mmCIF file of C-alpha atoms in Angstrom:
data_model
loop_
_atom_site.group_PDB
_atom_site.id
_atom_site.type_symbol
_atom_site.label_atom_id
_atom_site.label_comp_id
_atom_site.label_asym_id
_atom_site.label_seq_id
_atom_site.Cartn_x
_atom_site.Cartn_y
_atom_site.Cartn_z
ATOM 1 C CA UNK A 1 104.698 188.561 197.709
ATOM 2 C CA UNK A 2 105.109 190.491 194.489
ATOM 3 C CA UNK A 3 108.603 187.830 194.046
ATOM 4 C CA UNK A 4 105.736 184.698 195.569
ATOM 5 C CA UNK A 5 103.291 185.969 192.465
ATOM 6 C CA UNK A 6 105.596 186.307 189.724
ATOM 7 C CA UNK A 7 107.269 183.273 190.277
ATOM 8 C CA UNK A 8 104.078 181.164 190.320
ATOM 9 C CA UNK A 9 103.590 182.441 186.941
ATOM 10 C CA UNK A 10 106.195 182.225 185.764
ATOM 11 C CA UNK A 11 106.791 177.842 186.715
ATOM 12 C CA UNK A 12 102.841 177.340 185.009
ATOM 13 C CA UNK A 13 103.240 179.692 181.865
ATOM 14 C CA UNK A 14 107.288 176.835 182.005
ATOM 15 C CA UNK A 15 105.349 173.899 182.487
ATOM 16 C CA UNK A 16 102.707 173.988 180.226
ATOM 17 C CA UNK A 17 104.212 172.872 177.300
ATOM 18 C CA UNK A 18 105.173 169.928 179.051
ATOM 19 C CA UNK A 19 101.544 169.550 180.191
ATOM 20 C CA UNK A 20 100.053 169.790 177.035
ATOM 21 C CA UNK A 21 102.834 167.518 175.861
ATOM 22 C CA UNK A 22 101.914 164.866 178.408
ATOM 23 C CA UNK A 23 97.578 164.940 177.041
ATOM 24 C CA UNK A 24 99.403 164.705 172.962
ATOM 25 C CA UNK A 25 101.163 161.612 174.014
ATOM 26 C CA UNK A 26 97.980 160.138 176.102
ATOM 27 C CA UNK A 27 96.177 160.513 173.728
ATOM 28 C CA UNK A 28 98.084 158.894 170.817
ATOM 29 C CA UNK A 29 99.580 156.341 173.058
ATOM 30 C CA UNK A 30 95.882 154.215 171.739
ATOM 31 C CA UNK A 31 95.998 150.772 173.744
ATOM 32 C CA UNK A 32 94.289 148.266 171.792
ATOM 33 C CA UNK A 33 92.566 145.431 172.442
ATOM 34 C CA UNK A 34 93.698 141.908 173.171
ATOM 35 C CA UNK A 35 91.997 138.182 173.425
ATOM 36 C CA UNK A 36 93.959 135.073 173.138
ATOM 37 C CA UNK A 37 97.019 138.005 172.736
ATOM 38 C CA UNK A 38 96.595 139.470 169.631
ATOM 39 C CA UNK A 39 94.081 142.542 168.664
ATOM 40 C CA UNK A 40 90.192 141.742 167.724
ATOM 41 C CA UNK A 41 91.164 138.297 169.075
ATOM 42 C CA UNK A 42 92.529 137.043 166.228
ATOM 43 C CA UNK A 43 90.140 138.127 163.486
ATOM 44 C CA UNK A 44 91.612 139.802 159.911
ATOM 45 C CA UNK A 45 90.114 143.710 160.389
ATOM 46 C CA UNK A 46 90.576 144.455 156.664
ATOM 47 C CA UNK A 47 87.863 141.675 156.006
ATOM 48 C CA UNK A 48 85.086 143.590 158.552
ATOM 49 C CA UNK A 49 85.805 146.035 155.791
ATOM 50 C CA UNK A 50 85.982 143.697 152.432
ATOM 51 C CA UNK A 51 84.200 141.207 153.088
ATOM 52 C CA UNK A 52 81.210 142.743 156.005
ATOM 53 C CA UNK A 53 82.317 139.906 157.783
ATOM 54 C CA UNK A 54 85.476 138.390 160.353
ATOM 55 C CA UNK A 55 88.002 136.554 158.518
ATOM 56 C CA UNK A 56 90.408 134.815 161.213
ATOM 57 C CA UNK A 57 93.445 135.551 160.807
ATOM 58 C CA UNK A 58 96.828 133.751 160.872
ATOM 59 C CA UNK A 59 99.959 133.400 161.905
ATOM 60 C CA UNK A 60 101.123 134.163 159.065
ATOM 61 C CA UNK A 61 100.389 136.535 158.097
ATOM 62 C CA UNK A 62 101.222 138.903 161.304
ATOM 63 C CA UNK A 63 102.051 142.286 162.186
ATOM 64 C CA UNK A 64 102.844 144.361 165.026
ATOM 65 C CA UNK A 65 101.324 147.801 165.886
ATOM 66 C CA UNK A 66 101.000 150.304 168.924
ATOM 67 C CA UNK A 67 101.916 147.611 171.169
ATOM 68 C CA UNK A 68 99.598 144.831 169.179
ATOM 69 C CA UNK A 69 99.322 141.568 166.931
ATOM 70 C CA UNK A 70 97.107 142.042 164.533
ATOM 71 C CA UNK A 71 97.306 139.110 162.853
ATOM 72 C CA UNK A 72 95.532 139.268 158.399
ATOM 73 C CA UNK A 73 93.412 136.013 156.487
ATOM 74 C CA UNK A 74 95.758 136.803 153.541
ATOM 75 C CA UNK A 75 98.422 138.900 152.209
ATOM 76 C CA UNK A 76 96.984 140.817 150.274
ATOM 77 C CA UNK A 77 94.534 142.266 153.376
ATOM 78 C CA UNK A 78 98.412 142.309 155.667
ATOM 79 C CA UNK A 79 99.801 144.796 153.184
ATOM 80 C CA UNK A 80 96.926 146.529 153.501
ATOM 81 C CA UNK A 81 96.419 147.437 155.966
ATOM 82 C CA UNK A 82 100.292 147.784 155.933
ATOM 83 C CA UNK A 83 99.654 150.555 154.186
ATOM 84 C CA UNK A 84 96.790 152.972 156.189
ATOM 85 C CA UNK A 85 96.670 150.299 159.465
ATOM 86 C CA UNK A 86 94.246 153.585 161.953
ATOM 87 C CA UNK A 87 91.745 153.431 158.561
ATOM 88 C CA UNK A 88 91.290 149.449 159.648
ATOM 89 C CA UNK A 89 91.953 149.423 163.546
ATOM 90 C CA UNK A 90 88.284 150.466 165.233
ATOM 91 C CA UNK A 91 87.594 153.058 167.035
ATOM 92 C CA UNK A 92 88.087 152.413 170.366
ATOM 93 C CA UNK A 93 90.216 150.666 170.783
ATOM 94 C CA UNK A 94 89.006 147.476 169.381
ATOM 95 C CA UNK A 95 86.326 148.231 172.726
ATOM 96 C CA UNK A 96 82.896 147.803 173.167
ATOM 97 C CA UNK A 97 81.562 151.663 171.610
ATOM 98 C CA UNK A 98 78.742 151.517 174.240
ATOM 99 C CA UNK A 99 80.437 150.796 177.209
ATOM 100 C CA UNK A 100 83.102 153.278 175.537
ATOM 101 C CA UNK A 101 79.756 155.349 175.782
ATOM 102 C CA UNK A 102 79.123 155.325 179.391
ATOM 103 C CA UNK A 103 82.526 154.719 180.516
ATOM 104 C CA UNK A 104 83.778 151.032 180.677
ATOM 105 C CA UNK A 105 85.949 149.225 178.592
ATOM 106 C CA UNK A 106 83.829 146.195 177.602
ATOM 107 C CA UNK A 107 85.909 143.587 175.394
ATOM 108 C CA UNK A 108 84.511 143.970 171.628
ATOM 109 C CA UNK A 109 83.179 141.188 169.535
ATOM 110 C CA UNK A 110 84.253 140.954 166.477
ATOM 111 C CA UNK A 111 80.496 138.726 166.192
ATOM 112 C CA UNK A 112 79.237 141.840 166.714
ATOM 113 C CA UNK A 113 79.904 145.071 164.873
ATOM 114 C CA UNK A 114 78.604 148.026 162.932
ATOM 115 C CA UNK A 115 81.293 149.327 160.087
ATOM 116 C CA UNK A 116 79.664 153.970 160.141
ATOM 117 C CA UNK A 117 81.184 156.740 158.222
ATOM 118 C CA UNK A 118 84.396 154.182 157.327
ATOM 119 C CA UNK A 119 85.233 153.281 160.718
ATOM 120 C CA UNK A 120 85.121 150.049 162.563
ATOM 121 C CA UNK A 121 83.068 149.486 165.587
ATOM 122 C CA UNK A 122 83.159 146.576 168.055
ATOM 123 C CA UNK A 123 80.706 145.912 170.380
ATOM 124 C CA UNK A 124 79.948 143.818 173.492
ATOM 125 C CA UNK A 125 77.063 141.577 171.892
ATOM 126 C CA UNK A 126 74.255 141.475 169.679
ATOM 127 C CA UNK A 127 71.912 142.408 172.694
ATOM 128 C CA UNK A 128 73.867 145.508 172.777
ATOM 129 C CA UNK A 129 74.241 145.968 169.614
ATOM 130 C CA UNK A 130 71.509 146.317 169.639
ATOM 131 C CA UNK A 131 71.120 149.520 172.383
ATOM 132 C CA UNK A 132 73.591 150.769 170.039
ATOM 133 C CA UNK A 133 71.666 151.361 167.370
ATOM 134 C CA UNK A 134 68.920 152.440 169.208
ATOM 135 C CA UNK A 135 71.058 155.717 169.917
ATOM 136 C CA UNK A 136 73.208 155.911 167.742
ATOM 137 C CA UNK A 137 74.325 159.459 167.389
ATOM 138 C CA UNK A 138 73.767 160.256 171.630
ATOM 139 C CA UNK A 139 76.681 156.970 172.350
ATOM 140 C CA UNK A 140 78.821 157.794 169.689
ATOM 141 C CA UNK A 141 79.326 161.818 170.783
ATOM 142 C CA UNK A 142 79.605 160.145 174.351
ATOM 143 C CA UNK A 143 81.896 157.493 173.868
ATOM 144 C CA UNK A 144 84.187 159.847 171.320
ATOM 145 C CA UNK A 145 83.861 162.323 175.280
ATOM 146 C CA UNK A 146 84.835 159.898 177.131
ATOM 147 C CA UNK A 147 87.814 158.104 174.956
ATOM 148 C CA UNK A 148 90.634 161.440 176.046
ATOM 149 C CA UNK A 149 89.849 160.273 179.265
ATOM 150 C CA UNK A 150 89.868 156.125 179.258
ATOM 151 C CA UNK A 151 93.497 156.594 177.527
ATOM 152 C CA UNK A 152 94.291 159.659 180.771
ATOM 153 C CA UNK A 153 93.767 157.181 182.945
#
């Protein structure tokens, strides 16, 4: 019996790094919501920060990042994104932050968004945005907790 126990312990210890690597891979592989074949429905992610409103991107200014095509309204915005895409890509893959907070993947609407602490959060609709605003910190904490689990599924 000791031989079996020692073997099981050895196998468990040997596989622990593999399990940790799989966990890191799933977290590194963020999924991004696509509409019409483009991230954020073809809206320019930099425009949310630079213009306080979404601008429609153009196929002339396109970047493939994380397996998704991102469109931009100008060459300048494309270059800004390429220099630091994580700074401009929406949180939770562009899915509705409120939806993620309740464990669901729901489309984000480019016209219902919030920039908070330098991060872009998409919401499903203006009505959902009101609910998000009513309990923002609690919803954000729940979304951050749920997101890794959603990525694993």
